[in-house]
Tab-separated table of C-alpha atoms in Angstrom:
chain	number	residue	atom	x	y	z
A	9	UNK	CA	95.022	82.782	105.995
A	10	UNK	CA	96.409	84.730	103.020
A	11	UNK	CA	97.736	81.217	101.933
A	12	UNK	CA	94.459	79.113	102.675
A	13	UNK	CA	93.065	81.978	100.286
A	14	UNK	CA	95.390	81.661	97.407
A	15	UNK	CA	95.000	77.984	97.461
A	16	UNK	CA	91.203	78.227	97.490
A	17	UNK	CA	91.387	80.747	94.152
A	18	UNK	CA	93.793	78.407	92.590
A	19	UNK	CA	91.572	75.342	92.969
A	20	UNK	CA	88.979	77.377	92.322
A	21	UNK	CA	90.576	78.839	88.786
A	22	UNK	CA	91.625	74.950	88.081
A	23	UNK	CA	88.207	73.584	88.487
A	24	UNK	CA	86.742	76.251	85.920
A	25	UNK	CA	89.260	75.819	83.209
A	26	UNK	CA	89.087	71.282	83.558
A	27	UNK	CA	84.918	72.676	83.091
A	28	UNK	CA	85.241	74.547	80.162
A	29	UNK	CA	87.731	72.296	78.592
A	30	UNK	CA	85.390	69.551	79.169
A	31	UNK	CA	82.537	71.697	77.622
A	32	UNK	CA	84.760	72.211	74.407
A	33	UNK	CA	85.686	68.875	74.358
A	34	UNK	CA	81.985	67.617	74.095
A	35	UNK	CA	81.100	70.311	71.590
A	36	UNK	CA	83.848	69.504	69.384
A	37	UNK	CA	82.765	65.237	69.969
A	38	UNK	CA	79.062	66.465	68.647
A	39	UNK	CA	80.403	68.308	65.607
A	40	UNK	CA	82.155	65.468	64.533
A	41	UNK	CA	79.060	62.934	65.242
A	42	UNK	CA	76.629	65.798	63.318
A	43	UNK	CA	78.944	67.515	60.809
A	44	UNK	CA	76.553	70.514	61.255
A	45	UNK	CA	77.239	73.482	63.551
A	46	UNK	CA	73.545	73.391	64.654
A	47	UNK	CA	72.932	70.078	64.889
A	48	UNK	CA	76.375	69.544	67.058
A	49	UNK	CA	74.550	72.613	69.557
A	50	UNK	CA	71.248	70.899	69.868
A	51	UNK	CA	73.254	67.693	70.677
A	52	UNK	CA	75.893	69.391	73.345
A	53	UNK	CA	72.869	70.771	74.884
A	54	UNK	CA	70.984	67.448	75.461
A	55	UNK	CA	74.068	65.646	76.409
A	56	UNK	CA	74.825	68.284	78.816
A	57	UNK	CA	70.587	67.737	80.191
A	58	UNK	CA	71.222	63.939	80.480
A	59	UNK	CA	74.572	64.428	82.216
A	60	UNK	CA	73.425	66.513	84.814
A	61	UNK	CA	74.307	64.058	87.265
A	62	UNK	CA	77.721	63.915	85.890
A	63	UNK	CA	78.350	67.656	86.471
A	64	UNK	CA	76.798	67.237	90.226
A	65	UNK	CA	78.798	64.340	90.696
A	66	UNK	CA	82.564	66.163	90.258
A	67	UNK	CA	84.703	62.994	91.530
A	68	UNK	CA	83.297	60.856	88.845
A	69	UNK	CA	86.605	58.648	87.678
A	70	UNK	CA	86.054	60.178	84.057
A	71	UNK	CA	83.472	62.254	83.237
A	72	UNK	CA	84.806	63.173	79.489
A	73	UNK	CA	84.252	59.995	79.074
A	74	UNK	CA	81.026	59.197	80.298
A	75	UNK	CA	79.906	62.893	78.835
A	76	UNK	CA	80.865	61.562	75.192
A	77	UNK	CA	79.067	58.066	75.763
A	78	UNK	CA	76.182	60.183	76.250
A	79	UNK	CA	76.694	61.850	73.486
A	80	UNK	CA	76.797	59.284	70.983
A	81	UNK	CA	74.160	57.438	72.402
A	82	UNK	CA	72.055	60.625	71.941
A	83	UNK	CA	72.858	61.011	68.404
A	84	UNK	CA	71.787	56.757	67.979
A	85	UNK	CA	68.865	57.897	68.830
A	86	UNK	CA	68.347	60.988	67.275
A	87	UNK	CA	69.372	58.726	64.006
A	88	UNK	CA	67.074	55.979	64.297
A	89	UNK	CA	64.540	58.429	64.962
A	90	UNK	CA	65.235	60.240	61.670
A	91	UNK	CA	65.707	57.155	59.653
A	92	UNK	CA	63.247	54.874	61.114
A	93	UNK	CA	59.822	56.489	62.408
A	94	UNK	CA	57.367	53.303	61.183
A	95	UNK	CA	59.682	51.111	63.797
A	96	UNK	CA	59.887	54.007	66.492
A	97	UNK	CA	56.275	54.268	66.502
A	98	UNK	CA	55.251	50.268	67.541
A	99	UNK	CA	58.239	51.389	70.338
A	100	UNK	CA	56.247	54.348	71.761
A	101	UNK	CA	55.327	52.927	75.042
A	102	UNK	CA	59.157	52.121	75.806
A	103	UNK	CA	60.250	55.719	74.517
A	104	UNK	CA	57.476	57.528	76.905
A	105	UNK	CA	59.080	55.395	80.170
A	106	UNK	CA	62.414	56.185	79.051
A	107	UNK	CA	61.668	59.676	79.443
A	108	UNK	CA	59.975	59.602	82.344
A	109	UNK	CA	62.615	58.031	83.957
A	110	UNK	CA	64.988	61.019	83.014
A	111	UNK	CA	62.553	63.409	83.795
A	112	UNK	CA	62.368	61.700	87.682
A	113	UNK	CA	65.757	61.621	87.653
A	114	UNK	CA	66.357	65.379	86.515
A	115	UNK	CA	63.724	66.079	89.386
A	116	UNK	CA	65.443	64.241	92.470
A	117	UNK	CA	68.176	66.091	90.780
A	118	UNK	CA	66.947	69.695	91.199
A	119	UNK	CA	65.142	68.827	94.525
A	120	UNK	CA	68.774	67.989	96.235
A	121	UNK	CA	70.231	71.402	94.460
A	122	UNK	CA	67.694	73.097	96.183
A	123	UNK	CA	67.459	71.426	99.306
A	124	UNK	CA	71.532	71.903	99.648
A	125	UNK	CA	72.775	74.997	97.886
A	126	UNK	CA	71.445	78.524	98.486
A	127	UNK	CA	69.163	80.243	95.815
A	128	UNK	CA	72.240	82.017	94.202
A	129	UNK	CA	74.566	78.728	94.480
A	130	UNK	CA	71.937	77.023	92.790
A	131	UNK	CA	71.215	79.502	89.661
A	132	UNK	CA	74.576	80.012	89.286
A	133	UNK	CA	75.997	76.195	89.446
A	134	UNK	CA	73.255	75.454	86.554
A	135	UNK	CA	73.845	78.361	84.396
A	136	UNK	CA	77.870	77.740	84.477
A	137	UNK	CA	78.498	74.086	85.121
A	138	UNK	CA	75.201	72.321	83.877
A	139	UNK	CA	74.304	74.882	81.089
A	140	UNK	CA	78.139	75.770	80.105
A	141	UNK	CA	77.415	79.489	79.892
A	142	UNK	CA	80.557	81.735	80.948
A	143	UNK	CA	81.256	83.639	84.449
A	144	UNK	CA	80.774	86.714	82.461
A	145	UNK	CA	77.658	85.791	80.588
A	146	UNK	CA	76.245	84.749	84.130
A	147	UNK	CA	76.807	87.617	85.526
A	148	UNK	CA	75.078	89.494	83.057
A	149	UNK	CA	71.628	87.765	83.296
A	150	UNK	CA	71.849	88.180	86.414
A	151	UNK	CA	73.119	91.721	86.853
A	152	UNK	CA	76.220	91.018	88.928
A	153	UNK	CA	79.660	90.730	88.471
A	154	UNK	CA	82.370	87.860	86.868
A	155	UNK	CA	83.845	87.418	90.266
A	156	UNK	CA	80.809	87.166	92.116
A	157	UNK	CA	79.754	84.582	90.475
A	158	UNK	CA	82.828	82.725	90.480
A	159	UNK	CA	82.723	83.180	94.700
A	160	UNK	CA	79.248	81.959	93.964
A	161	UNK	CA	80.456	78.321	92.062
A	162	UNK	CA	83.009	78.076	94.136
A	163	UNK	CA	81.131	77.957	97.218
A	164	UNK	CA	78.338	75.653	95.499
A	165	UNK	CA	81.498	73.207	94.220
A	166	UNK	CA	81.600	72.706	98.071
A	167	UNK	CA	77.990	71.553	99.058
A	168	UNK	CA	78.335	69.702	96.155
A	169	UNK	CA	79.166	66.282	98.753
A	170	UNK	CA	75.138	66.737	100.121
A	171	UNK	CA	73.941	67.057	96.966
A	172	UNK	CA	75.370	63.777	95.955
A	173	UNK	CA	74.479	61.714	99.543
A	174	UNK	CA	70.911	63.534	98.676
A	175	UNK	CA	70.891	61.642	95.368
A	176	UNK	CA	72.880	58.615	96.768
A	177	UNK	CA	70.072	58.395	99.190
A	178	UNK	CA	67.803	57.546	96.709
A	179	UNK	CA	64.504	59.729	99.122
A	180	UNK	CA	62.819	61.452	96.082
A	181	UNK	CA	60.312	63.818	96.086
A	182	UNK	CA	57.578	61.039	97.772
A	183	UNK	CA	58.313	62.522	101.659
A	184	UNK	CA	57.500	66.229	100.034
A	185	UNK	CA	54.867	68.310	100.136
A	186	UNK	CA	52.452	68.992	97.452
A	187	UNK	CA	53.605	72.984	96.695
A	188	UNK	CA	57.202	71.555	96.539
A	189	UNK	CA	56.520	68.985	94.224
A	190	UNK	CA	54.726	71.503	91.795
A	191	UNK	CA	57.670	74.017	92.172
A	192	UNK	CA	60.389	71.269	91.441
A	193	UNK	CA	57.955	69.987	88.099
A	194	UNK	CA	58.212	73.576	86.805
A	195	UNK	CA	61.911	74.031	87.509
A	196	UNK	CA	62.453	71.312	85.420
A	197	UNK	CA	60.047	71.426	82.865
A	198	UNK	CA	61.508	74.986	82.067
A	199	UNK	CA	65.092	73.073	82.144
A	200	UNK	CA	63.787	70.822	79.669
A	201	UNK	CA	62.058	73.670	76.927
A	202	UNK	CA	64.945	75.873	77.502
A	203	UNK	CA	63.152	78.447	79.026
A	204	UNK	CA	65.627	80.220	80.733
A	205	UNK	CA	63.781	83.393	81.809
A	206	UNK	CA	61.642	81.293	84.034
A	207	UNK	CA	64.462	78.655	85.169
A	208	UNK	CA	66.364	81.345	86.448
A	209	UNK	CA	63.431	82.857	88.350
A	210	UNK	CA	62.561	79.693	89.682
A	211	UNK	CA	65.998	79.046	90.709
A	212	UNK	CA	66.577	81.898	92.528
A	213	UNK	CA	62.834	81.621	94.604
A	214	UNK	CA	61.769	79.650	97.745
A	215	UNK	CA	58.886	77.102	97.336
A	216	UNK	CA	56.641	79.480	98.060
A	217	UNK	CA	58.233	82.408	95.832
A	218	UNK	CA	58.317	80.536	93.308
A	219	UNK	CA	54.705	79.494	92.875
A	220	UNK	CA	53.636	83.009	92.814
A	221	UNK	CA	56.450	83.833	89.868
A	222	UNK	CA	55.018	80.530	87.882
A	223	UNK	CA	51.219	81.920	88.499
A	224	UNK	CA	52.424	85.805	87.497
A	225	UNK	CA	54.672	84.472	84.714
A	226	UNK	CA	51.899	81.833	83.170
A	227	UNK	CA	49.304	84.931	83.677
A	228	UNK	CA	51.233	87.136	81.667
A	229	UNK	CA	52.200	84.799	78.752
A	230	UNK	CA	48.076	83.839	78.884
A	231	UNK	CA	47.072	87.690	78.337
A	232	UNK	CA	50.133	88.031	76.053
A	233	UNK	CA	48.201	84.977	73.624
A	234	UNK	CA	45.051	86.992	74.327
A	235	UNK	CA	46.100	90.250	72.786
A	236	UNK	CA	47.849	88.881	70.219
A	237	UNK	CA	44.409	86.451	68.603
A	238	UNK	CA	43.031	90.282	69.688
A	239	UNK	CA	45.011	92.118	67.426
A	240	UNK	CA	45.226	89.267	64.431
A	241	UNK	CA	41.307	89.244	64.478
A	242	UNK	CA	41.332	92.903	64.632
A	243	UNK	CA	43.365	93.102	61.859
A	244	UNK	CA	42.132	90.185	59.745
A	245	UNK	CA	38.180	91.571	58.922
A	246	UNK	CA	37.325	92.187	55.783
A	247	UNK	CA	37.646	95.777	54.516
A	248	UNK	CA	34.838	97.694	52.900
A	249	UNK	CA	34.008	100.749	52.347
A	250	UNK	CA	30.550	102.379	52.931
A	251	UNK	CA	29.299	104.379	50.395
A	252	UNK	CA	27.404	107.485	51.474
A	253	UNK	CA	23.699	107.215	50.612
């Protein structure tokens, strides 16, 4: 048992350190495509969005490889956006499916998370594998400890096989319900504006959880816009001064 248990950390310590060595690989790859520290971010962090799949999918032959082809293929686009925005515009119908297509795809792709890993597996695989944040950065936003959340990937490293005969599967989210739907959409659509507060709120919810969070968190932010146009128009009228008759 004691051995079994050794073994298990080892793997478990190997698997983290090929991860971040992949993540510095691909941030170093984006620097060199950007030549701007910023720029190379932005670009890690969209590569590491489109390659979701790839970070699911851990027996992929080479995923450096196919990490850094997405990558550059990124930045193509990001370029030919930049440089030509007449030619990108008579393309606009092309661009919208292409994203839609991701955006499917990055659903199917939370919907077998959830359906296969716990709540906790699930926050923490996408904050450390998908989002490349550290076991002790994890652990802070969500109050726990570094070797928690390494149990915590570990454990969701080994569902990781029905995730990927979820995806292989090819079901989608047409056999769901309506309230599932709606919760998956707003997983991902935080995912994609890089709202973490909410992802990680989502993540950690049920279905049904998680619809109430979305309603109390889009309530808040609603009354938050309110008192603020409050306080601008408040502050914003004219100043005079009566005179005393």
């Amino acid at each position: 048992m004691i051995l079994a248990d050794t073994l298990t950390n080892k793997e478990a310590r190997s698997e983290e350190k090929n991860m971040e060595q992949l993540q510095a690989v691909v941030q170093r790859y984006c620097l060199s495509l950007t030549r701007s520290r910023w720029d190379a971010e932005d670009l890690a962090q969209e590569t590491w969005l489109k390659g979701m799949r790839a970070a699911i999918n851990a027996t992929h032959d080479n995923r450096e490889a196919l990490l850094l082809r997405i990558a550059k293929n990124t930045w193509i686009d990001q370029s030919r956006r930049r440089n030509q925005y007449a030619r990108l515009l008579m393309q606009e119908k092309q661009v919208e499916a292409a994203s839609n297509t991701g955006s499917l795809e990055l659903e199917e792709a939370l919907y077998a998370l959830m359906k296969h890993l716990s709540p906790l597996q699930r926050t923490v695989f996408m904050l450390r594998d998908v989002l490349g944040f550290s076991a002790r950065e994890t652990a802070k936003l969500l109050n726990s400890t570094a070797g928690a959340m390494k149990a915590a990937l570990h454990r969701a490293r080994e569902a990781l096989h029905e995730v990927r005969r979820e995806l292989q599967a090819e079901a989608g989210l047409s056999s769901t319900d309506e309230e599932t739907r709606s919760f998956i959409w707003a997983m991902a659509a935080a995912y994609q504006a890089g709202d973490l507060a909410l992802l990680i709120e989502l993540a950690q919810r049920d279905v049904g959880e998680a619809a109430m969070i979305t309603g109390i968190i889009q309530n808040n932010r609603l009354q938050a816009s309110s008192l603020g146009q409050q306080a601008r128009a408040k502050y914003n009228k004219p100043y005079t001064i009566e005179m005393a008759a």
